[in-house]
Structure formats: C-alpha cells, structure tokens
CSV table of C-alpha atoms in Angstrom, one decimal:
chain,number,residue,atom,x,y,z
A,90,MET,CA,-14.4,126.8,43.7
A,91,GLU,CA,-11.5,124.1,43.9
A,92,LYS,CA,-9.5,123.3,41.1
A,93,ILE,CA,-10.2,120.2,39.2
A,94,LYS,CA,-7.5,117.8,37.7
A,95,GLY,CA,-7.6,118.2,33.9
A,96,VAL,CA,-6.0,116.1,30.7
A,97,ILE,CA,-5.7,118.0,27.2
A,98,ILE,CA,-5.4,116.3,24.3
A,99,ALA,CA,-4.7,118.0,21.0
A,100,SER,CA,-2.3,117.5,18.2
A,101,ASP,CA,-1.3,121.3,17.9
A,102,HIS,CA,1.1,122.1,21.0
A,103,ARG,CA,-0.2,125.8,21.0
A,104,ILE,CA,-3.6,124.3,22.0
A,105,HIS,CA,-1.7,122.8,25.1
A,106,LYS,CA,0.1,125.7,26.1
A,107,THR,CA,-3.1,128.6,25.6
A,108,LEU,CA,-5.7,126.3,26.8
A,109,SER,CA,-3.5,125.6,30.2
A,110,ASP,CA,-3.2,129.1,30.8
A,111,VAL,CA,-6.7,129.8,30.3
A,112,LEU,CA,-7.8,127.3,32.5
A,113,LYS,CA,-5.6,127.9,35.1
A,114,PRO,CA,-8.0,129.4,37.6
A,115,VAL,CA,-10.1,126.3,38.0
A,116,VAL,CA,-8.3,123.2,36.2
A,117,GLU,CA,-5.0,121.8,37.1
A,118,VAL,CA,-3.7,120.4,34.3
A,119,VAL,CA,-2.0,117.0,35.1
A,120,GLY,CA,-1.3,115.7,31.3
A,121,LYS,CA,-0.9,116.9,27.7
A,122,PHE,CA,-1.1,114.6,25.0
A,123,SER,CA,-1.1,114.2,21.2
A,124,ASP,CA,-2.2,110.6,20.5
A,125,TYR,CA,-5.5,109.2,21.6
A,126,GLY,CA,-3.9,105.7,22.6
A,127,GLU,CA,-1.1,107.5,24.8
A,128,ALA,CA,-3.9,109.4,26.4
A,129,TYR,CA,-6.4,107.1,27.0
A,130,ARG,CA,-3.9,104.9,29.0
A,131,ALA,CA,-2.6,107.7,31.0
A,132,ILE,CA,-6.1,108.8,31.9
A,133,LYS,CA,-6.7,105.4,33.2
A,134,GLU,CA,-3.8,106.2,35.5
A,135,LEU,CA,-4.6,109.7,36.4
A,136,LEU,CA,-8.2,109.6,36.8
A,137,PRO,CA,-8.5,113.4,35.8
A,138,HIS,CA,-12.0,115.2,36.6
A,139,ALA,CA,-11.9,116.5,33.0
A,140,VAL,CA,-10.8,115.6,29.7
A,141,PHE,CA,-10.4,118.2,27.0
A,142,ILE,CA,-10.1,116.7,23.5
A,143,GLU,CA,-9.5,118.3,20.1
A,144,ALA,CA,-11.4,117.3,17.4
A,145,LYS,CA,-9.7,116.0,14.7
A,146,GLY,CA,-9.1,112.8,12.3
A,147,GLY,CA,-6.8,109.8,12.6
A,148,ASP,CA,-7.0,106.2,13.0
A,149,LEU,CA,-9.5,106.8,16.1
A,150,THR,CA,-12.0,109.6,15.3
A,151,TRP,CA,-12.7,112.1,18.2
A,152,PRO,CA,-16.6,110.8,18.2
A,153,GLU,CA,-15.4,107.3,18.8
A,154,PHE,CA,-12.4,108.4,21.3
A,155,VAL,CA,-15.3,110.4,23.0
A,156,ALA,CA,-17.7,107.5,23.5
A,157,LYS,CA,-15.0,105.3,24.6
A,158,LEU,CA,-14.5,107.6,27.4
A,159,ARG,CA,-18.2,108.1,28.2
A,160,ARG,CA,-18.3,104.1,28.5
A,161,GLN,CA,-15.2,103.7,30.8
A,162,MET,CA,-15.4,107.1,32.6
A,163,PRO,CA,-19.0,107.9,32.8
A,164,ARG,CA,-18.3,110.5,36.0
A,165,THR,CA,-15.5,112.2,33.9
A,166,MET,CA,-16.4,115.6,32.5
A,167,LEU,CA,-15.6,115.6,28.6
A,168,PHE,CA,-14.9,119.0,26.6
A,169,LEU,CA,-14.3,119.2,22.9
A,170,ILE,CA,-11.9,121.6,21.7
A,171,GLY,CA,-13.1,123.0,18.1
A,172,ASN,CA,-14.7,125.9,16.4
A,173,LYS,CA,-18.0,127.4,16.8
A,174,ASP,CA,-19.6,125.2,13.7
A,175,PRO,CA,-23.4,124.1,15.0
A,176,ASP,CA,-23.0,120.7,13.3
A,177,LEU,CA,-19.7,120.0,15.6
A,178,ILE,CA,-21.5,121.3,18.5
A,179,LEU,CA,-24.5,118.9,17.7
A,180,LYS,CA,-22.3,115.9,16.9
A,181,GLY,CA,-20.1,116.5,20.1
A,182,MET,CA,-23.3,116.4,22.2
A,183,ARG,CA,-25.0,113.5,20.8
A,184,SER,CA,-21.1,111.4,21.3
A,185,GLY,CA,-21.4,112.3,25.2
A,186,VAL,CA,-19.3,115.6,25.5
A,187,ASN,CA,-20.5,118.1,28.3
A,188,ASP,CA,-19.7,121.1,26.2
A,189,VAL,CA,-17.9,122.6,23.3
A,190,LEU,CA,-15.1,125.4,23.8
A,191,PRO,CA,-14.6,127.5,20.7
A,192,TYR,CA,-10.8,127.5,19.6
A,193,PRO,CA,-9.3,129.5,18.0
A,194,TYR,CA,-11.1,131.9,21.0
A,195,SER,CA,-11.2,135.8,20.9
A,196,ASP,CA,-12.6,135.7,24.3
A,197,GLU,CA,-10.4,134.0,27.1
A,198,GLU,CA,-13.5,134.5,29.6
A,199,GLU,CA,-15.7,132.9,27.4
A,200,VAL,CA,-13.7,129.6,27.6
A,201,LEU,CA,-13.3,130.0,31.3
A,202,SER,CA,-17.1,130.4,31.7
A,203,ILE,CA,-18.0,127.5,30.1
A,204,VAL,CA,-15.9,125.1,32.1
A,205,ARG,CA,-17.0,127.0,35.5
A,206,GLU,CA,-20.4,126.1,34.7
A,207,ALA,CA,-20.0,122.5,33.5
A,208,VAL,CA,-17.9,122.0,36.8
A,209,LYS,CA,-20.9,123.5,38.8
A,210,ARG,CA,-23.5,121.5,37.0
A,211,PHE,CA,-21.5,118.3,37.4
A,212,SER,CA,-20.6,118.6,40.9
A,213,LYS,CA,-24.4,119.4,41.7
A,214,GLU,CA,-25.4,116.1,39.8
A,215,GLU,CA,-22.3,114.1,41.2
A,216,GLY,CA,-22.8,115.0,44.8
A,217,LYS,CA,-27.0,114.5,44.8
A,218,GLY,CA,-27.2,110.9,45.3
A,219,GLU,CA,-25.6,108.5,47.5
A,220,VAL,CA,-24.9,104.4,46.8
A,221,LEU,CA,-24.7,101.8,49.2
A,222,GLY,CA,-23.9,98.4,48.8
A,223,VAL,CA,-24.3,95.0,50.6
A,224,PHE,CA,-22.3,92.4,49.9
A,225,SER,CA,-20.8,89.0,51.3
A,226,LEU,CA,-19.1,86.6,49.3
A,227,LYS,CA,-20.5,83.7,51.0
A,228,GLY,CA,-24.2,83.2,49.9
A,229,GLY,CA,-27.1,82.7,52.8
A,230,GLN,CA,-26.1,85.6,55.0
A,231,GLY,CA,-29.0,87.5,54.5
A,232,ILE,CA,-28.1,90.2,51.6
A,233,THR,CA,-31.2,90.5,50.3
A,234,SER,CA,-33.1,91.1,53.5
A,235,ILE,CA,-30.9,93.8,54.8
A,236,ALA,CA,-30.9,95.5,51.4
A,237,THR,CA,-34.8,95.6,51.1
A,238,ASN,CA,-35.4,96.5,54.6
A,239,LEU,CA,-32.7,99.2,54.5
A,240,ALA,CA,-34.6,100.7,51.2
A,241,ASP,CA,-37.8,100.6,53.0
A,242,HIS,CA,-36.5,102.5,56.3
A,243,ILE,CA,-34.3,104.8,54.2
A,244,CYS,CA,-37.3,105.8,52.1
A,245,ARG,CA,-39.6,106.4,55.2
A,246,LEU,CA,-37.0,108.1,57.1
A,247,THR,CA,-35.9,110.4,54.6
A,248,GLY,CA,-38.9,110.8,52.2
A,249,ASP,CA,-36.2,110.9,49.4
A,250,ASN,CA,-35.9,108.8,46.0
A,251,THR,CA,-34.8,105.8,46.8
A,252,LEU,CA,-34.0,102.7,44.7
A,253,LEU,CA,-33.8,99.1,45.7
A,254,LEU,CA,-31.4,97.6,42.9
A,255,ASP,CA,-30.9,93.8,42.6
A,256,LEU,CA,-27.5,92.8,40.5
A,257,ASN,CA,-28.3,89.2,40.9
A,258,LEU,CA,-28.7,89.0,37.1
A,259,PHE,CA,-28.9,85.2,37.3
A,260,MET,CA,-31.1,84.8,40.2
A,261,SER,CA,-33.0,88.0,41.4
A,262,ASP,CA,-35.0,87.5,44.6
A,263,VAL,CA,-35.7,91.1,45.5
A,264,ALA,CA,-39.1,91.3,43.5
A,265,LEU,CA,-40.1,88.1,45.4
A,266,PHE,CA,-39.3,89.6,48.8
A,267,VAL,CA,-41.6,92.6,48.3
A,268,ASN,CA,-44.2,91.1,46.2
A,269,LEU,CA,-43.7,92.9,43.2
A,270,ALA,CA,-43.5,91.7,39.4
A,271,PRO,CA,-41.7,94.5,37.7
A,272,GLN,CA,-41.6,95.0,33.8
A,273,TYR,CA,-38.9,97.3,33.4
A,274,THR,CA,-35.6,95.1,34.0
A,275,ILE,CA,-31.9,95.8,34.5
A,276,PHE,CA,-31.6,94.5,30.8
A,277,ASP,CA,-33.9,97.0,30.0
A,278,MET,CA,-32.2,99.9,31.8
A,279,VAL,CA,-28.9,98.9,29.8
A,280,ARG,CA,-30.5,98.9,26.3
A,281,ASP,CA,-31.9,102.5,27.5
A,282,LEU,CA,-28.6,103.9,28.8
A,283,ASP,CA,-27.7,106.2,26.1
A,284,ARG,CA,-31.2,108.0,26.0
A,285,MET,CA,-31.7,107.9,29.6
A,286,ASP,CA,-33.3,111.0,31.3
A,287,GLU,CA,-35.4,111.7,34.5
A,288,ASP,CA,-38.6,111.5,33.1
A,289,LEU,CA,-37.8,108.1,31.3
A,290,LEU,CA,-36.4,106.7,34.4
A,291,PHE,CA,-39.0,107.4,36.9
A,292,SER,CA,-41.9,106.7,34.2
A,293,SER,CA,-40.2,102.9,33.9
A,294,LEU,CA,-39.3,102.0,37.2
A,295,ALA,CA,-41.7,99.8,39.3
A,296,ARG,CA,-42.7,101.5,42.7
A,297,HIS,CA,-43.5,99.7,45.8
A,298,ASN,CA,-46.3,101.2,47.9
A,299,ARG,CA,-44.0,102.2,50.6
A,300,GLY,CA,-42.5,104.6,48.2
A,301,PHE,CA,-39.1,103.1,47.4
A,302,TYR,CA,-38.6,102.2,43.5
A,303,LEU,CA,-37.3,98.7,42.3
A,304,LEU,CA,-35.0,97.3,39.8
A,305,CYS,CA,-34.0,93.8,38.9
A,306,GLY,CA,-33.2,91.1,36.4
A,307,SER,CA,-35.6,89.0,34.7
A,308,GLU,CA,-36.8,85.4,34.3
A,309,LYS,CA,-34.3,85.3,31.1
A,310,ILE,CA,-31.3,84.3,32.5
A,311,GLY,CA,-29.4,84.4,29.2
A,312,ASP,CA,-29.8,88.2,29.4
A,313,ALA,CA,-27.5,88.1,31.6
A,314,GLU,CA,-24.4,87.6,29.6
A,315,ASP,CA,-25.3,90.7,27.5
A,316,VAL,CA,-24.6,92.9,30.7
A,317,ALA,CA,-20.9,94.5,30.8
A,318,ALA,CA,-19.1,95.6,33.7
A,319,ASP,CA,-19.2,99.3,32.0
A,320,ASP,CA,-22.8,98.8,31.7
A,321,ILE,CA,-23.0,98.6,35.4
A,322,THR,CA,-20.6,101.9,35.9
A,323,ARG,CA,-22.8,103.7,33.7
A,324,MET,CA,-26.1,102.6,35.0
A,325,LEU,CA,-25.0,103.5,38.9
A,326,GLY,CA,-23.9,107.0,37.5
A,327,VAL,CA,-27.6,107.6,36.3
A,328,PHE,CA,-28.9,106.6,39.7
A,329,LYS,CA,-26.3,108.8,41.4
A,330,GLN,CA,-27.8,111.6,39.3
A,331,TYR,CA,-31.4,110.9,40.0
A,332,MET,CA,-31.5,109.2,42.9
A,333,ASP,CA,-31.0,110.4,46.6
A,334,TYR,CA,-30.2,106.7,47.7
A,335,THR,CA,-29.5,103.7,45.7
A,336,ILE,CA,-29.2,100.2,47.8
A,337,VAL,CA,-27.5,97.8,45.6
A,338,ASP,CA,-27.9,94.0,46.6
A,339,LEU,CA,-24.5,92.5,45.3
A,340,PRO,CA,-24.0,89.2,44.0
A,341,HIS,CA,-21.8,86.8,46.2
A,342,ASP,CA,-18.8,86.6,43.3
A,343,LEU,CA,-16.1,89.0,42.5
A,344,SER,CA,-16.9,89.4,38.8
A,345,GLU,CA,-15.8,92.0,36.8
A,346,ARG,CA,-19.6,93.4,37.0
A,347,THR,CA,-19.5,93.1,41.0
A,348,LEU,CA,-16.2,94.9,41.3
A,349,SER,CA,-17.7,97.4,39.0
A,350,ALA,CA,-20.3,98.0,41.5
A,351,ILE,CA,-18.4,97.9,44.3
A,352,GLU,CA,-16.1,100.8,43.2
A,353,SER,CA,-19.0,102.8,42.5
A,354,VAL,CA,-20.5,102.5,45.8
A,355,ASP,CA,-20.3,105.2,48.6
A,356,ILE,CA,-20.8,102.9,51.3
A,357,LEU,CA,-20.2,99.5,51.5
A,358,LEU,CA,-21.7,97.2,54.1
A,359,LEU,CA,-20.1,94.0,54.5
A,360,VAL,CA,-22.2,91.4,56.3
A,361,ALA,CA,-20.6,88.8,58.8
A,362,GLN,CA,-21.8,86.4,61.2
A,363,GLN,CA,-20.4,84.8,64.7
A,364,SER,CA,-19.1,82.0,62.7
A,365,LEU,CA,-15.5,81.1,61.7
A,366,PRO,CA,-16.0,80.1,57.9
A,367,VAL,CA,-18.1,83.5,57.4
A,368,LEU,CA,-15.1,85.6,59.0
A,369,ARG,CA,-12.6,83.6,57.1
A,370,SER,CA,-14.2,84.6,53.8
A,371,LEU,CA,-14.6,88.3,54.9
A,372,GLN,CA,-10.6,88.2,55.9
A,373,ARG,CA,-10.0,87.4,52.4
A,374,THR,CA,-12.5,89.8,50.9
A,375,LEU,CA,-11.0,92.7,52.9
A,376,GLU,CA,-7.4,91.7,51.8
A,377,LEU,CA,-8.6,91.4,48.2
A,378,PHE,CA,-10.1,95.2,48.7
A,379,ASP,CA,-6.4,95.9,49.7
A,380,GLU,CA,-5.0,94.7,46.4
A,381,ILE,CA,-7.5,96.8,44.3
A,382,ARG,CA,-7.0,99.8,46.4
A,383,PHE,CA,-10.8,100.4,47.5
A,384,ARG,CA,-10.6,102.7,50.3
A,385,ARG,CA,-11.3,101.0,53.8
A,386,GLU,CA,-13.0,104.1,55.0
A,387,ARG,CA,-15.9,103.0,52.7
A,388,VAL,CA,-16.6,99.8,54.6
A,389,ARG,CA,-18.9,99.1,57.4
A,390,ILE,CA,-19.1,95.7,58.8
A,391,VAL,CA,-22.6,94.2,59.8
A,392,LEU,CA,-22.7,91.6,61.9
A,393,ASN,CA,-26.1,89.9,61.2
A,394,ARG,CA,-28.0,87.2,63.1
A,395,TYR,CA,-26.2,88.5,66.2
A,396,LEU,CA,-26.4,86.4,69.4
A,397,ARG,CA,-25.3,88.0,72.8
A,398,GLY,CA,-24.3,84.6,74.0
A,399,SER,CA,-22.5,83.2,71.2
A,400,ASP,CA,-18.6,81.6,71.8
A,401,ILE,CA,-17.7,84.5,69.0
A,402,SER,CA,-18.6,87.9,70.5
A,403,ASP,CA,-18.7,91.3,68.5
A,404,ASP,CA,-15.3,92.1,70.0
A,405,ASP,CA,-13.9,88.7,68.7
A,406,VAL,CA,-15.3,89.4,65.2
A,407,SER,CA,-13.3,93.1,65.4
A,408,ARG,CA,-10.1,91.7,66.5
A,409,ILE,CA,-10.3,88.6,63.9
A,410,LEU,CA,-11.1,91.1,60.9
A,411,ASP,CA,-8.8,93.8,62.2
A,412,PHE,CA,-11.9,96.0,61.6
A,413,PRO,CA,-14.5,97.4,64.1
A,414,VAL,CA,-18.0,96.2,63.8
A,415,SER,CA,-20.3,99.2,63.0
A,416,TYR,CA,-23.6,97.5,63.3
A,417,LYS,CA,-25.2,94.5,64.8
A,418,ILE,CA,-28.4,93.1,63.7
A,419,ARG,CA,-30.1,91.0,66.4
A,420,ASN,CA,-31.4,87.4,65.3
A,421,ASP,CA,-34.6,86.8,64.9
A,422,TYR,CA,-35.2,84.1,62.2
A,423,ARG,CA,-39.0,83.6,62.5
A,424,ALA,CA,-39.8,87.6,61.9
A,425,VAL,CA,-37.5,87.6,58.5
A,426,CYS,CA,-39.1,84.1,57.3
A,427,ASP,CA,-42.7,85.8,57.9
A,428,ALA,CA,-41.9,88.8,56.4
A,429,ILE,CA,-40.5,87.3,53.3
A,430,ASN,CA,-43.2,84.6,53.0
A,431,SER,CA,-45.7,87.3,53.0
A,432,GLY,CA,-44.2,89.6,50.7
A,433,LYS,CA,-43.4,92.7,52.8
A,434,THR,CA,-40.9,94.3,54.7
A,435,LEU,CA,-40.0,94.0,58.3
A,436,ASP,CA,-41.7,97.4,59.4
A,437,MET,CA,-44.7,96.2,57.3
A,438,SER,CA,-45.1,92.7,59.2
A,439,LYS,CA,-43.1,93.0,62.3
A,440,SER,CA,-42.6,96.5,63.0
A,441,GLY,CA,-42.2,95.9,66.8
A,442,THR,CA,-39.3,93.6,66.9
A,443,LYS,CA,-36.0,94.5,67.8
A,444,ILE,CA,-34.8,93.4,64.2
A,445,ASN,CA,-36.8,95.9,62.7
A,446,MET,CA,-35.2,98.4,65.3
A,447,ASP,CA,-31.8,97.3,64.5
A,448,MET,CA,-32.6,97.9,60.5
A,449,GLU,CA,-34.3,101.2,61.3
A,450,ALA,CA,-31.0,102.3,63.6
A,451,ILE,CA,-28.8,101.5,60.6
A,452,ALA,CA,-31.0,103.5,58.2
A,453,ALA,CA,-30.9,106.2,60.7
A,454,SER,CA,-27.2,106.0,61.1
A,455,ILE,CA,-26.4,106.1,57.2
A,456,THR,CA,-28.9,109.1,56.5
A,457,LYS,CA,-28.3,110.8,59.7
A,458,VAL,CA,-32.2,111.4,60.1
A,459,GLY,CA,-33.8,109.8,63.3
A,460,ARG,CA,-37.6,109.2,63.7
A,461,GLY,CA,-38.2,113.1,64.8
A,462,ARG,CA,-36.4,114.4,62.3
A,463,ALA,CA,-38.1,112.0,59.6
A,464,GLU,CA,-41.6,113.4,60.9
A,465,ALA,CA,-40.2,116.8,60.7
A,466,HIS,CA,-38.6,116.2,57.1
A,467,GLY,CA,-41.8,114.6,55.7
A,468,LEU,CA,-43.8,117.4,57.0
A,469,LYS,CA,-41.7,120.0,55.3
A,470,LYS,CA,-42.0,118.0,52.0
A,471,VAL,CA,-45.7,117.9,52.4
A,472,VAL,CA,-45.7,121.9,52.9
A,473,ARG,CA,-43.6,122.4,49.9
A,474,SER,CA,-45.8,120.4,48.0
A,475,ILE,CA,-49.0,122.2,48.9
A,476,PHE,CA,-47.2,125.4,48.6
A,477,GLY,CA,-44.6,125.4,46.1
C-alpha cells in the first residue's frame, strides 16, 4: 500500500509525536498543528489525503471544524482522535468523520489497522467512478448534444451506471433533448446531500429507457442561487462513488460553480469549431486553466461540426491552440436537429450517420470498450445477473 499524505491537528504535542510514529507505515505526515484556523489554511495548500483531528473545544468546536472540512474537501479522509466513548463515536460519524482513533491507546496495531482499512475503503470508492466534463466558454457549440449522445453511447458500450448531469441551472435543456420530465432535480439533490446513500440516489434519479440516468435543474430559475460551489463539489463526489460514469454538461461561464465542477472532472472535453472567434475563446480558456493550474493532461480538444474542406484545417486548429485535437465530429446539422426535435439520441434516430459513428468512437476511446468488447461485456452482465 502506498503512503498517503496526512495532517495532524492536536493541542497536545505528544499526540503529534506518538501518532506520527504509529502511522509511519501508511501515512507521511506533512503537517502538525495545534490550532484549527492555522491548520485549515495549511490544509488548503497541502491538500492531504487524510486529516487527523483531536476532539477538543475552543472558538471553533471539532464538530464544526469537521463539517467545514467535509464541505470544502469531500474527498479527504477525516479521522477523529479521542477516547472510545460511544457518544463521541456517534457524534463523530454524524459530523462526517471516516473513523475514530482511540487515544490514549494501548494497542498501536489497532490504530494502524483502523487507518489501513479506512484507506482501502476510501481508495475503492474514489477509484470507482469517472467524471467527464463537456465545456465551451462560447454558447452554441453543441455541448448539450455531445454530452447527451456520449452518455447514451457510454451506457450502451459498457452497460455500467451512467449519469448525464446538466449543470446549466438557469436554462437546462438536457431533459428536452431526451424527452424526459424528471421530478428529482439538482436542487433536491443538494438538499439531500447530507443523507445521500446508494438506495436514495438510484431511487430518486430519472432513468432513460436507454439505461442512463439524468439529473438537471428545474423550471424554478430562482432555486439556482441556492446552489453553492461547495455543493457542486460534494455532489460530484457522491456521483464518483456510486456512478461508473458521470457526463457533465457544463455552463458557458467561469463562475465558482463551474470552476468547482471543472476541477472535479477526470477528463474535460473542450469543444472547438473551425472558426477564429471560437478558437480565440478556446485559447483564453486554456490560458486560464494554466493560471489555475488545471492539469492539461486532463484536457481533450473535440473539433465539432468538422468540415474537411474548411479554410481552417484540424492541423491549423492544433497549431493555433498549441494543443492537439483528440477527436473530430463530422458536421451533420440535419441529423442533430431531427434527433433533438424527436427527443431521441442520435443512436436512436440516426444510428447509421457518420456523426453518430464519431460519437460512438469518442465513447469507445474514453471507456476503452469497442463494439465487440461491449457485446461481450453485456453478455457477462447478463450471465452474472442470472447465475449470481
């Protein structure tokens, strides 16, 4: 097991020393603090995998501090350091800690075992799902169409739990594209975050007859103001835990909410066209990503509405952006409009078109599952469902 980075917060410096020694086989302690405020500022810089928090009083109580960390850093493991009092353990779990480490302790191996098991559980949950974002700062680039059809193809190719998430809270179109009227919305999801589990999630989400799930906003535009950037981060953390693939239709802005979502994705599809204004906008987007230290290896350029005979070739696009074009989607305006107007995906309405094949090729590249492998994958799922 690789070591994880950890921070210890305790007023008793003996805890710093003894806990560091005990956890040495699995945790590299990168910070030791006695004050919650100082620790919080450092944690935002150090980005540890785990934080070990002494249960103590002060201006900010440990339950408040744990809740604050859980909101801001949903993917960080939180351990409470305290006695084995059942009330403390219950209060810790309700506040959002992953586990409670007994202190003082008589058995070092017990402490180490608790952390090892928590790391295994956390790693399994974190590694399960993949989040894919589709983004363009300029509107009218076909973002919703790409996100919708990728969700359809990814679900069909893999047979895995796939979610189409529309984060355009003020003007959500995804439901219209697939002819669904979901009752459960993003605003309901935000309300339920503190009690969300697998059963509640899958019983609440709308599901298309093609198999993928859908979550979007509601017609009450005013509700969007109640969704914070932290809510988006937490929500995507939930989807990463329970969904195999989450495809996010991102807004055409750089708000805190949008940037929180972008920072949470595993792959970001930046959509371009063979147009100088669009490419200039994309240049600015890439420059911003460099400023916020968003790793470029997570970015894929998608050249949408591709025309072979255009004055701007795909090589020109790569040269202008100083970034390679990963995927091309051929132009077929009529097929896309027909699919949207019928409330169907391209594979449902125009399966034999080149544009649908391009969408499928992107999904296959992302999932590393081709048509032949998809059929075998689906057969295995059927066999497992029959024979357990």
